[in-house]
mmCIF file of C-alpha atoms and ligand atoms in Angstrom:
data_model
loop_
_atom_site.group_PDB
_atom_site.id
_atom_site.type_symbol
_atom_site.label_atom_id
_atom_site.label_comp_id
_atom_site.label_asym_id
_atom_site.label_seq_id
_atom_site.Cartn_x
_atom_site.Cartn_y
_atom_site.Cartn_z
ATOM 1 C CA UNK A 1 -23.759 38.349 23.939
ATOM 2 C CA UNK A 2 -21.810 35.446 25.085
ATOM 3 C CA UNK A 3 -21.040 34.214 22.376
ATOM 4 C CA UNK A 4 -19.225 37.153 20.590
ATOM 5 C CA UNK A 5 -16.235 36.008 21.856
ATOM 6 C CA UNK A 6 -16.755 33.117 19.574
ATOM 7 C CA UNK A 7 -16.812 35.201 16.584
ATOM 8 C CA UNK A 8 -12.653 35.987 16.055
ATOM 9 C CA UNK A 9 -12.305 32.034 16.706
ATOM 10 C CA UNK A 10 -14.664 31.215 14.097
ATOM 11 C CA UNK A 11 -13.356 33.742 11.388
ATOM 12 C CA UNK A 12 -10.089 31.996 11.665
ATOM 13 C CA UNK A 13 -11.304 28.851 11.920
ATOM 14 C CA UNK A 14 -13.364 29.499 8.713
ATOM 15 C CA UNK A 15 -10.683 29.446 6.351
ATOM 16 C CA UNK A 16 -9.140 26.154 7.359
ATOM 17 C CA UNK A 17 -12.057 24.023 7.382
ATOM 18 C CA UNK A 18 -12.645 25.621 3.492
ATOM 19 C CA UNK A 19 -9.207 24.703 2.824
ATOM 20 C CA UNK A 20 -9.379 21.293 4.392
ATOM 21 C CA UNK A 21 -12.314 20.181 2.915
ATOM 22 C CA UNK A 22 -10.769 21.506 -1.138
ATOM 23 C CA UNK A 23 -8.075 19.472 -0.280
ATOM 24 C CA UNK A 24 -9.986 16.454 1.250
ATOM 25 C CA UNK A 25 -12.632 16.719 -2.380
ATOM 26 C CA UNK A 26 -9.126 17.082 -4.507
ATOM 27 C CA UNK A 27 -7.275 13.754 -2.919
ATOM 28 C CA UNK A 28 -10.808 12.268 -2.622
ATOM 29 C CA UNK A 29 -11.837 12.659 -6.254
ATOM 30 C CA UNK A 30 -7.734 11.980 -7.764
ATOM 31 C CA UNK A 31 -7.785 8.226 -5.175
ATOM 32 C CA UNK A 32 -11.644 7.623 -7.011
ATOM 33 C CA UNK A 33 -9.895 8.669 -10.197
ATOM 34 C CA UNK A 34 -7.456 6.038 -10.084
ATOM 35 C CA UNK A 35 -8.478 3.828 -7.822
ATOM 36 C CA UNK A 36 -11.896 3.458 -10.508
ATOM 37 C CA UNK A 37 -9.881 3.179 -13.308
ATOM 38 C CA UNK A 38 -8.154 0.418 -12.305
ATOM 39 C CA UNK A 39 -11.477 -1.671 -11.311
ATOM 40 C CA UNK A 40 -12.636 -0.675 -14.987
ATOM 41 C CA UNK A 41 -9.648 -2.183 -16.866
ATOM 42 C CA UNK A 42 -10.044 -4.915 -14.699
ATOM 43 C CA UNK A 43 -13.799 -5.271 -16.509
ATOM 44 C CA UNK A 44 -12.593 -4.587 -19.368
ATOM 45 C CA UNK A 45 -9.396 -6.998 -19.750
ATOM 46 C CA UNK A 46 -11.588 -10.236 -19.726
ATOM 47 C CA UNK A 47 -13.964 -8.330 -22.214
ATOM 48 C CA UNK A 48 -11.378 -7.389 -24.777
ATOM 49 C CA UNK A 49 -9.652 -11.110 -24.797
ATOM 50 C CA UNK A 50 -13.095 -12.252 -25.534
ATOM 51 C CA UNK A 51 -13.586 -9.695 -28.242
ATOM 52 C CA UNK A 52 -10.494 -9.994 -29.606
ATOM 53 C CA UNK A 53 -8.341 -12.672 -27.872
ATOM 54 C CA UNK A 54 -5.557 -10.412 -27.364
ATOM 55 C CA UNK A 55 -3.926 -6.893 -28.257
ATOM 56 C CA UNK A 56 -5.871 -5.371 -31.251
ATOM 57 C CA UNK A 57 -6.593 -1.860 -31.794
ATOM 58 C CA UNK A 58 -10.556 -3.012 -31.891
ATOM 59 C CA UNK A 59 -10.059 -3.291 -27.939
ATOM 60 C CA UNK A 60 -10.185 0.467 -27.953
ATOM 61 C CA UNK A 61 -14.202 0.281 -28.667
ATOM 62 C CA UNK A 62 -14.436 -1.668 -25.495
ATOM 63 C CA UNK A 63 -12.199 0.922 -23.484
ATOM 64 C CA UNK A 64 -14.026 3.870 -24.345
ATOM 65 C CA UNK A 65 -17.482 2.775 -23.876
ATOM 66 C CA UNK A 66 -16.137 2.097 -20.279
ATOM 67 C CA UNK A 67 -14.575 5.254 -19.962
ATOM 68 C CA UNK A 68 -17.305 7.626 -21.209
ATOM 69 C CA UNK A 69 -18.983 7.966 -18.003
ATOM 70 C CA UNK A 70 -16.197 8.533 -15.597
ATOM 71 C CA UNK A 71 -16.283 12.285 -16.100
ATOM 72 C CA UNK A 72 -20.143 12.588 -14.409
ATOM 73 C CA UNK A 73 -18.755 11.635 -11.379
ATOM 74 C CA UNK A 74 -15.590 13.572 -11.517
ATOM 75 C CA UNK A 75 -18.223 16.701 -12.498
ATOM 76 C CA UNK A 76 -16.378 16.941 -15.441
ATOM 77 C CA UNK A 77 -18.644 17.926 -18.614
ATOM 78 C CA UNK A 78 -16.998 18.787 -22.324
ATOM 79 C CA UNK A 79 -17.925 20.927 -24.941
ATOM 80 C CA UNK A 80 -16.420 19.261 -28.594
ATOM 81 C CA UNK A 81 -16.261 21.291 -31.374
ATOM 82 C CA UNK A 82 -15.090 20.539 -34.872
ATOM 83 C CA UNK A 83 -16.550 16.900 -35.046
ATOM 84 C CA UNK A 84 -16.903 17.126 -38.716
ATOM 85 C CA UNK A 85 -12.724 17.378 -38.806
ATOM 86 C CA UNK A 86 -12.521 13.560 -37.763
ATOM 87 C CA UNK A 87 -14.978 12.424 -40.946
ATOM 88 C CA UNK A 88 -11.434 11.502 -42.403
ATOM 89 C CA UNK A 89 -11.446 8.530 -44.441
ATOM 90 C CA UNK A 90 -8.163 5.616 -43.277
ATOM 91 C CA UNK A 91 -4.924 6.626 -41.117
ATOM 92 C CA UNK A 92 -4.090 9.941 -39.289
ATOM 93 C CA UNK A 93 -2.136 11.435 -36.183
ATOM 94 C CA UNK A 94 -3.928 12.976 -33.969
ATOM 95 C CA UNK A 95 -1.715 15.566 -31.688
ATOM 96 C CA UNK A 96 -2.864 17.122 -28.677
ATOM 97 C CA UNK A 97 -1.936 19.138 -25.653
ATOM 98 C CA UNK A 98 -1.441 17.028 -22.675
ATOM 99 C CA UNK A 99 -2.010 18.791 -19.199
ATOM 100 C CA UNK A 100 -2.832 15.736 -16.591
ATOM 101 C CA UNK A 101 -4.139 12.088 -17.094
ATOM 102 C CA UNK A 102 -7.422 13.284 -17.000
ATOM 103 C CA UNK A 103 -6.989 13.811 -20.696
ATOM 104 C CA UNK A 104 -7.682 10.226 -20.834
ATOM 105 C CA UNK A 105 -11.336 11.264 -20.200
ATOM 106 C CA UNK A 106 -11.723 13.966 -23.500
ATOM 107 C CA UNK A 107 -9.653 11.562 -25.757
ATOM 108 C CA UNK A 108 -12.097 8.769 -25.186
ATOM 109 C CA UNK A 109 -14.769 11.606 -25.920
ATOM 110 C CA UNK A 110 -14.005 12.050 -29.431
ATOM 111 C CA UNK A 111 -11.693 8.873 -30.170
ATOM 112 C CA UNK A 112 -12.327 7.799 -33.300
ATOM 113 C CA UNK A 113 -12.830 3.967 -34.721
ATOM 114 C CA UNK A 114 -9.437 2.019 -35.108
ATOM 115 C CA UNK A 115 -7.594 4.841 -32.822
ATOM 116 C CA UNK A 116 -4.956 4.048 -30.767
ATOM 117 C CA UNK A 117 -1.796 6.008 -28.574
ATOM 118 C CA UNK A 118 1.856 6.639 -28.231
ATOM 119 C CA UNK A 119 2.389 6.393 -24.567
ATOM 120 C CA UNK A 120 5.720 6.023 -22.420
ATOM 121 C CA UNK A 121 6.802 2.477 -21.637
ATOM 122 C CA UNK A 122 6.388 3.445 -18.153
ATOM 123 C CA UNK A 123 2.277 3.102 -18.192
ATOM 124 C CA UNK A 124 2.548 -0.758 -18.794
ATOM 125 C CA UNK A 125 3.358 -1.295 -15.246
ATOM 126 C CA UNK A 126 0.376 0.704 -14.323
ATOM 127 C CA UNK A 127 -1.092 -2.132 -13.226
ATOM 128 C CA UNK A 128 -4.868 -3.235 -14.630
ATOM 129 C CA UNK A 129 -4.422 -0.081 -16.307
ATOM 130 C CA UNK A 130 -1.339 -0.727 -17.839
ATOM 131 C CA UNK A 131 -2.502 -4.061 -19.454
ATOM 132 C CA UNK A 132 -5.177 -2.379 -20.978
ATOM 133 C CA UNK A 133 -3.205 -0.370 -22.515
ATOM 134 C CA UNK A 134 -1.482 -3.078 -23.976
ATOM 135 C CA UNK A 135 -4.706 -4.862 -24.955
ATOM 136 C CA UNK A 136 -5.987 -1.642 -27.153
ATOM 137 C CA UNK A 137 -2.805 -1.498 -28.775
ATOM 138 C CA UNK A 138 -0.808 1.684 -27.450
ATOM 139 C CA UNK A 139 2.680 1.660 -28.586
ATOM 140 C CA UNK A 140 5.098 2.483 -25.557
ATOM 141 C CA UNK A 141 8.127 4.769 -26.628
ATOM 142 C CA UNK A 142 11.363 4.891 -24.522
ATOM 143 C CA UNK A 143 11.633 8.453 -24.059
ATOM 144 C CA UNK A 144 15.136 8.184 -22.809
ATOM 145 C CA UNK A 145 16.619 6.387 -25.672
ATOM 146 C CA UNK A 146 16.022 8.921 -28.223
ATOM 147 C CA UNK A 147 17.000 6.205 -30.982
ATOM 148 C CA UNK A 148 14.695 3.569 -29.786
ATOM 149 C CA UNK A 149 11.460 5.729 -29.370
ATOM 150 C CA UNK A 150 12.860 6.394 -33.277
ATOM 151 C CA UNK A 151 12.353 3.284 -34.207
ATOM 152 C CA UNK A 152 9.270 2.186 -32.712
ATOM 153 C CA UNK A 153 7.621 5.454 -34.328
ATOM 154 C CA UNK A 154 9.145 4.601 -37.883
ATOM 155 C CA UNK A 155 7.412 0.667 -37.439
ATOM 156 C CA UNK A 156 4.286 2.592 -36.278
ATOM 157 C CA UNK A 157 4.164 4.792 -39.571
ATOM 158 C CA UNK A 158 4.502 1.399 -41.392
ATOM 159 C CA UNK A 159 1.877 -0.536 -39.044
ATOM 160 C CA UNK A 160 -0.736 2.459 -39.542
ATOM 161 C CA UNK A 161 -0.618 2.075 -43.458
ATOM 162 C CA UNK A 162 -0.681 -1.709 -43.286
ATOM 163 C CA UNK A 163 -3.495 -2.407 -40.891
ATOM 164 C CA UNK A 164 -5.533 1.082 -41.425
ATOM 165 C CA UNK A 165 -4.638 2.524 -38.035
ATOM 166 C CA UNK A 166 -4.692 6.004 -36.311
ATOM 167 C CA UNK A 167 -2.215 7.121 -34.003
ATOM 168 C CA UNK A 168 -2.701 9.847 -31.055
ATOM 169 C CA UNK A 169 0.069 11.372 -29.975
ATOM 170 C CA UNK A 170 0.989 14.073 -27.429
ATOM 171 C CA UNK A 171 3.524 16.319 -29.173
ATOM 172 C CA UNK A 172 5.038 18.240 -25.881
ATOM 173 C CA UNK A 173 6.284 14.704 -24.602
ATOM 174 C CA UNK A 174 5.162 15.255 -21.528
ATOM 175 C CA UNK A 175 2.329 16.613 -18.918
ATOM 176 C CA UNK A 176 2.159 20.560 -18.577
ATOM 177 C CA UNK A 177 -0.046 23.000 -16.928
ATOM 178 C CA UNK A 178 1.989 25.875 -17.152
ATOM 179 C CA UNK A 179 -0.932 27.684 -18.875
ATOM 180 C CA UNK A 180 0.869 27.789 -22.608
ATOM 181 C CA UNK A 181 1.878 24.978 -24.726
ATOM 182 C CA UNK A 182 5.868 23.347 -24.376
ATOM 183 C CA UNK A 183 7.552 23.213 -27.187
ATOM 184 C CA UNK A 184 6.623 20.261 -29.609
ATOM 185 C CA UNK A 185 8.849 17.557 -30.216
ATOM 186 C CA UNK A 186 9.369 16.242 -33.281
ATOM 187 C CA UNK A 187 7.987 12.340 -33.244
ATOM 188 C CA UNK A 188 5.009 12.842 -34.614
ATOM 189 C CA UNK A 189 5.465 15.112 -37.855
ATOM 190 C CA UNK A 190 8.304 12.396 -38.505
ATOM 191 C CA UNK A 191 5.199 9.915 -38.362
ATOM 192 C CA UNK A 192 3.102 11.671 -40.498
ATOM 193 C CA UNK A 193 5.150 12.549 -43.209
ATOM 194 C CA UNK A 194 6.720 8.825 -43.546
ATOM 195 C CA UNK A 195 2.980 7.165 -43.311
ATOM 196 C CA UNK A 196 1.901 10.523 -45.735
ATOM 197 C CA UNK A 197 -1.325 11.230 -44.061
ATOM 198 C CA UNK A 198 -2.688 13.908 -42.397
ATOM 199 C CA UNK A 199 -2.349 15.550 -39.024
ATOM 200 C CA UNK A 200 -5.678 16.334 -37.242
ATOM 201 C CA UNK A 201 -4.843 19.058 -34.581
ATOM 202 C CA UNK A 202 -6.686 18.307 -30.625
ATOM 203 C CA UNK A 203 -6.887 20.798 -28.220
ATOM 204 C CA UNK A 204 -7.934 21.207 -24.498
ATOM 205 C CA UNK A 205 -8.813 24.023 -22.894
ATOM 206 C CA UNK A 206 -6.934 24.864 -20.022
ATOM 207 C CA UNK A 207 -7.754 23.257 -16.602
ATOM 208 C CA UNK A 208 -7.016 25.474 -14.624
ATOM 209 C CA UNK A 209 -10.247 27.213 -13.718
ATOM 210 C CA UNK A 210 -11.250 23.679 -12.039
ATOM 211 C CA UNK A 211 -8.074 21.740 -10.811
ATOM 212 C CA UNK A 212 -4.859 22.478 -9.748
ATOM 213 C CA UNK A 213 -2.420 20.656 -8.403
ATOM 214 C CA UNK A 214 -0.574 22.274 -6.806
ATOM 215 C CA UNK A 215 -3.237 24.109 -5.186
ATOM 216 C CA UNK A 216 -5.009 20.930 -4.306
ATOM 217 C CA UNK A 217 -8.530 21.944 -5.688
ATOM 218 C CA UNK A 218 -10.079 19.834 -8.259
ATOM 219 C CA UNK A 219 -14.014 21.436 -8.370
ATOM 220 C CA UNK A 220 -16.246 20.517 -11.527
ATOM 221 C CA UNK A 221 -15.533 22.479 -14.450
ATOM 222 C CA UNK A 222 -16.277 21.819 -18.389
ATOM 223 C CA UNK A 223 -13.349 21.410 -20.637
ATOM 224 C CA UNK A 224 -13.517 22.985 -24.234
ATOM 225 C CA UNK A 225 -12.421 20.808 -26.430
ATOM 226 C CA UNK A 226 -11.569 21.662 -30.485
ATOM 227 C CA UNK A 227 -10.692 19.142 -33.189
ATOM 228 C CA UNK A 228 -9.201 21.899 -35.833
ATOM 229 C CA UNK A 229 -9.058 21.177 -39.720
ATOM 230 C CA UNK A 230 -6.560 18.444 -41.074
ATOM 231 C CA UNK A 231 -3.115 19.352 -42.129
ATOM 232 C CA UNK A 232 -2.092 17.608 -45.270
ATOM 233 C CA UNK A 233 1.136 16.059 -45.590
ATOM 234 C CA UNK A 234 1.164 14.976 -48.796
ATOM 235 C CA UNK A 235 4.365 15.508 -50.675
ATOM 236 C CA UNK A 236 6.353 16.627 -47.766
ATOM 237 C CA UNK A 237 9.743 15.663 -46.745
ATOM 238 C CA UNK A 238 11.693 15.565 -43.514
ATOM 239 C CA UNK A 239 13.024 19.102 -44.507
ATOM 240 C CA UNK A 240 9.690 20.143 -44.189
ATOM 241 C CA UNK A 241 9.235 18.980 -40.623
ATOM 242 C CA UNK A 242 10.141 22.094 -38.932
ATOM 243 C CA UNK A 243 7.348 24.301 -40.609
ATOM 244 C CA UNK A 244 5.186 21.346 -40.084
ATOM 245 C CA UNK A 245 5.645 21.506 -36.295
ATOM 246 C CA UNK A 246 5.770 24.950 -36.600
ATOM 247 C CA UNK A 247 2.477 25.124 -38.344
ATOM 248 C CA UNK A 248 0.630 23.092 -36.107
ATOM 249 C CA UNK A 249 2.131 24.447 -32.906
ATOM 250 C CA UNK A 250 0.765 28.086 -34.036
ATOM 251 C CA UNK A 251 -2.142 26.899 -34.841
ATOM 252 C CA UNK A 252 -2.875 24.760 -31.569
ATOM 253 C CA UNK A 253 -1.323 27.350 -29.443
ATOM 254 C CA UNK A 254 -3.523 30.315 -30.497
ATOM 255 C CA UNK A 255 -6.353 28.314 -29.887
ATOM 256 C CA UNK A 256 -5.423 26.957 -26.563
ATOM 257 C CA UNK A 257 -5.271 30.685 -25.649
ATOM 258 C CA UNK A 258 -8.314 32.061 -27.219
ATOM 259 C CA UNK A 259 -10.589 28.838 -25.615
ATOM 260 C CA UNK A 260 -8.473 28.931 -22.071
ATOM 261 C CA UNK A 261 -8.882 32.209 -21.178
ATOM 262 C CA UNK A 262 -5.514 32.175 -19.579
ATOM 263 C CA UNK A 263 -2.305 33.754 -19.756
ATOM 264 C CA UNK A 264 0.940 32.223 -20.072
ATOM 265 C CA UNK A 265 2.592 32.132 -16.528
ATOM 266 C CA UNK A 266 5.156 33.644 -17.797
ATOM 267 C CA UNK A 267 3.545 36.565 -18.682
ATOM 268 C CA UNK A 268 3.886 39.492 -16.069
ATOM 269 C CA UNK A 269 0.848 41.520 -14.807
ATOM 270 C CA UNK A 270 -0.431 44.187 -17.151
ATOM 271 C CA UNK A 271 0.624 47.755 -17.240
ATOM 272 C CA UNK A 272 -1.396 50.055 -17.747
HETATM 273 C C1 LIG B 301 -11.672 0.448 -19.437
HETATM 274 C C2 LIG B 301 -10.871 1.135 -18.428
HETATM 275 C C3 LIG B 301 -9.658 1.701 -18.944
HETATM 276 C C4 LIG B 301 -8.910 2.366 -17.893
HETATM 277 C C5 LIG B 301 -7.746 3.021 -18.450
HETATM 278 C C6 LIG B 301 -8.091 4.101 -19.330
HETATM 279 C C7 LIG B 301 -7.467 4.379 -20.385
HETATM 280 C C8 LIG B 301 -6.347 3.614 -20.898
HETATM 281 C C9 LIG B 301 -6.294 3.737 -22.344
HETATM 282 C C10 LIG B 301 -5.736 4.726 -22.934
HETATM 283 C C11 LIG B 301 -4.945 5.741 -22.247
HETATM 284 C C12 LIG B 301 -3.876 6.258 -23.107
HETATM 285 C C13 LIG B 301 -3.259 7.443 -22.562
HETATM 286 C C14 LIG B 301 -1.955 7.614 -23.172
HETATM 287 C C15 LIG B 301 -1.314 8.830 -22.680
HETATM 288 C C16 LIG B 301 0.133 8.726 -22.848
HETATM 289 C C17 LIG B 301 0.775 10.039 -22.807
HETATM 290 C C18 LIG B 301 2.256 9.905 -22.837
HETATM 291 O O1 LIG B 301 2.822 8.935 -22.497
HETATM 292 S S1 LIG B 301 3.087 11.323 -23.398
HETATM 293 C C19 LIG B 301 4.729 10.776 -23.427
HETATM 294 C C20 LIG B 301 5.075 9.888 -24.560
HETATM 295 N N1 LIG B 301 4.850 10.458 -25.857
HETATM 296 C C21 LIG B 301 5.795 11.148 -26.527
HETATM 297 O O2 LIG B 301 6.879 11.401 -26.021
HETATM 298 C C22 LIG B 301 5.465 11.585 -27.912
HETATM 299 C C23 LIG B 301 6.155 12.840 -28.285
HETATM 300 N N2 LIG B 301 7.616 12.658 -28.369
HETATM 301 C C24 LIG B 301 8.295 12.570 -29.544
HETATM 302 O O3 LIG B 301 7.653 12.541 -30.565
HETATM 303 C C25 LIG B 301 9.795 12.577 -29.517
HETATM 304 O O4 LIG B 301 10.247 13.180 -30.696
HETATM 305 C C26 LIG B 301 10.502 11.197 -29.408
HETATM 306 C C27 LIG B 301 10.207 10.313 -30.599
HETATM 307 C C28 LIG B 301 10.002 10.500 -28.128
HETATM 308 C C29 LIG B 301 12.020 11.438 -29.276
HETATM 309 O O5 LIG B 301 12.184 12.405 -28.319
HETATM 310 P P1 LIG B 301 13.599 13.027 -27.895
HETATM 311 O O6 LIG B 301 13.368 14.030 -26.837
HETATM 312 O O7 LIG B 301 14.488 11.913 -27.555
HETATM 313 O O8 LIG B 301 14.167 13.718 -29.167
HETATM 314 P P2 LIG B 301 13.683 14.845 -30.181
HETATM 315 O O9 LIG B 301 12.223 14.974 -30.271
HETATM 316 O O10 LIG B 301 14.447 16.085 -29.881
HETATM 317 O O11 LIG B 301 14.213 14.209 -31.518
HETATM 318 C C30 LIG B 301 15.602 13.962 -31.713
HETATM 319 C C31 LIG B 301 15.871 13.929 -33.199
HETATM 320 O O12 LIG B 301 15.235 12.807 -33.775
HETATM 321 C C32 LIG B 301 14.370 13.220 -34.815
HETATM 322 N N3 LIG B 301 13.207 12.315 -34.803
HETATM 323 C C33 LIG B 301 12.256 12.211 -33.882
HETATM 324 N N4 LIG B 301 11.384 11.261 -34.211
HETATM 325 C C34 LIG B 301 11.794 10.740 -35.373
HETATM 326 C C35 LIG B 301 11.290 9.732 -36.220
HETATM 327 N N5 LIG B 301 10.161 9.075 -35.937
HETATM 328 N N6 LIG B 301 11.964 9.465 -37.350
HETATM 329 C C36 LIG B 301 13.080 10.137 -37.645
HETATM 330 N N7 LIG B 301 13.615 11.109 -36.894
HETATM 331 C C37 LIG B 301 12.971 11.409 -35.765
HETATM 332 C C38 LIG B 301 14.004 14.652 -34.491
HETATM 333 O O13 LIG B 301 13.630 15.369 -35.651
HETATM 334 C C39 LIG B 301 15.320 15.152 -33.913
HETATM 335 O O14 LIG B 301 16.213 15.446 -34.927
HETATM 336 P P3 LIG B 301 16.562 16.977 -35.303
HETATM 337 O O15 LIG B 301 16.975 17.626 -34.045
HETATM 338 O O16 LIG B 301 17.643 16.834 -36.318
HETATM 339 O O17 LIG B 301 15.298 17.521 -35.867
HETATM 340 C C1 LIG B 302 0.304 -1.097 -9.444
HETATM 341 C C2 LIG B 302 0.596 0.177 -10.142
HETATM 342 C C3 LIG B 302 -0.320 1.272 -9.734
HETATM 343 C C4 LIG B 302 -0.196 2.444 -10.695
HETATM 344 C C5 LIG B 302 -1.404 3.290 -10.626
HETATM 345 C C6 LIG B 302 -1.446 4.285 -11.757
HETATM 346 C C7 LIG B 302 -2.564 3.963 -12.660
HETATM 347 C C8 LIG B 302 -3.157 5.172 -13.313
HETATM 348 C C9 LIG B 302 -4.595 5.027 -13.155
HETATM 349 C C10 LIG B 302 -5.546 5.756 -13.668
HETATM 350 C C11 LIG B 302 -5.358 6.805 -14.641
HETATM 351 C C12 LIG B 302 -5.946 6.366 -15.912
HETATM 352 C C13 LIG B 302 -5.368 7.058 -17.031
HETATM 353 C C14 LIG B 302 -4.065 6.466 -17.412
HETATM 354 C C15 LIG B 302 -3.390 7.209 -18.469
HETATM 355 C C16 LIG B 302 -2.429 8.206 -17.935
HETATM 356 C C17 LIG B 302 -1.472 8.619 -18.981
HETATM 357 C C18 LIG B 302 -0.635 9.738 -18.519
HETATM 358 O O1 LIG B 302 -1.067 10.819 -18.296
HETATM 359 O O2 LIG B 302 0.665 9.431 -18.431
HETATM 360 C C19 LIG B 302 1.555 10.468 -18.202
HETATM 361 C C20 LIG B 302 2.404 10.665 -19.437
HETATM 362 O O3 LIG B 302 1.578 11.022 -20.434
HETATM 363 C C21 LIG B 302 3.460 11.706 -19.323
HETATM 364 O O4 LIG B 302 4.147 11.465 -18.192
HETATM 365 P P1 LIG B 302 5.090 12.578 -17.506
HETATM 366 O O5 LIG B 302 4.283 13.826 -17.349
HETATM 367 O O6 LIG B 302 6.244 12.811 -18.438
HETATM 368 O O7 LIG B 302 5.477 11.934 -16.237
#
């Protein structure tokens, strides 16, 4: 009987150890995150100068063996469909929805051979991390110099044809976890249509049901993950980039939706 009194005490207490210890598992598993990463591309930077004694797009072989098992101890598991989409003979551009750097982990799922990224300068002073990136051959962009970025993209249509490259790019330009997809920029349908190859649509399924930021939970979740049938851009011009974009933002948007199970924050509650 003595230790009712306990009982109120405990109920509140309750709450705020489960909340402490979300948050503790949510920094805990972002610091291994990075903090893991980093000793990886340190592995890995000796191992791709040996391979190929400098920045080649080979490299990325070496990075995502590395990478594949990261997601076990994140309890991260994915579920790829659509494999037989990416049994596309020479270049592409790959586009994909881009939510949190954990995207990293399903892009080295599927990447294919000779498969590199567009990536903002920024991530070459990430450190180990950022040298690896150079190593495997992403191209850094200068999102705020709209004319530069240009440029680099328009030598990157050339260098895919040349040396038999693919290109991954993330079309919204930038992280989002609003639950819908941002509008797509244009960069990549320009890169497709001047190279002429096709677009291979990516998409993620929301992550949502497993991390949030700015909740601070990050549990273990599986990520659906669909590679969707090429889009052919042979024979189009740059008038026909809007529809392109267009195209491939329907399409990529209806199945973020329909493999998310989520409704666009935007969206009020239903009335019934
Ligand atoms: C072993 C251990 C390893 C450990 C480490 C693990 C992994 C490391 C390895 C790999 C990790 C890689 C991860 C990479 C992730 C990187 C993710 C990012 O960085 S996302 C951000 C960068 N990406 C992008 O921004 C791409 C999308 N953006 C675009 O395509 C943009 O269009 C742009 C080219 C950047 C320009 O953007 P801006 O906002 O300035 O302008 P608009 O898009 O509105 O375009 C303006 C205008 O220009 C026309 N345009 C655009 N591009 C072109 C072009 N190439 N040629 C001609 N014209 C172009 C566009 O149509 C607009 O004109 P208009 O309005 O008339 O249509
Ligand atoms: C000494 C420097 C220390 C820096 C430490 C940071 C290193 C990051 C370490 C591990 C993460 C590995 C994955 C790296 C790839 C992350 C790519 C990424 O997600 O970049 C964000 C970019 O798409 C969009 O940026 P914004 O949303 O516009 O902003």
């Amino acid at each position: 009987m003595d230790v009712l009194w306990m009982a109120p005490p405990l109920l509140l207490l309750f709450p705020l150890l489960m909340w402490t210890s979300s948050t503790f598992v949510y920094y805990f598993k972002k610091c291994f995150y990075v903090a893991w990463m980093m000793v990886l591309a340190l592995l890995a930077i000796p191992l791709c100068i040996l391979k190929s004694g400098g920045r080649d797009v080979e490299n990325m072989r070496v990075i995502r063996s590395l990478v594949r098992h990261v997601k076990y101890f994140l309890g991260l598991r994915f579920d790829v469909s659509g494999w037989e989409h990416l049994q596309t003979e020479g270049p592409y551009v790959i586009i994909s929805n881009h939510q949190s750097s954990l995207d990293v982990l399903g892009l080295m799922e599927i990447l294919p051979d000779r498969c590199t990224m567009i990536a903002k300068k920024e991530l070459i002073y990430a450190g180990t991390v950022g040298l690896i990136c150079w190593l495997g051959g992403i191209v850094f962009i200068n999102r705020k110099k709209t004319s530069d970025a240009k440029s680099v993209m328009i030598d990157a249509a050339k260098t895919m044809l040349d040396d038999q490259i693919r290109l991954w790019v993330f079309p919204e330009g930038t992280r989002n976890q609003k639950g819908d997809l941002l509008p797509f920029k244009k960069g990549a349908f320009h890169l497709a249509v001047q190279a002429q190859v096709p677009i291979i649509p990516v998409v993620f399924s929301s992550y949502s049901s497993f991390y949030l930021r700015k909740q601070k939970q990050f549990n273990s979740g599986t990520i659906r993950l669909r590679i969707l049938p090429k889009i052919e851009t042979k024979g189009l011009t740059c008038d026909d980039i809007p529809s392109l974009s267009d195209k491939s933002f329907n399409l990529m948007r209806s199945s973020f939706l329909s493999i998310s199970n989520s409704v666009p924050q935007s969206n009020g509650p239903c009335k019934h």
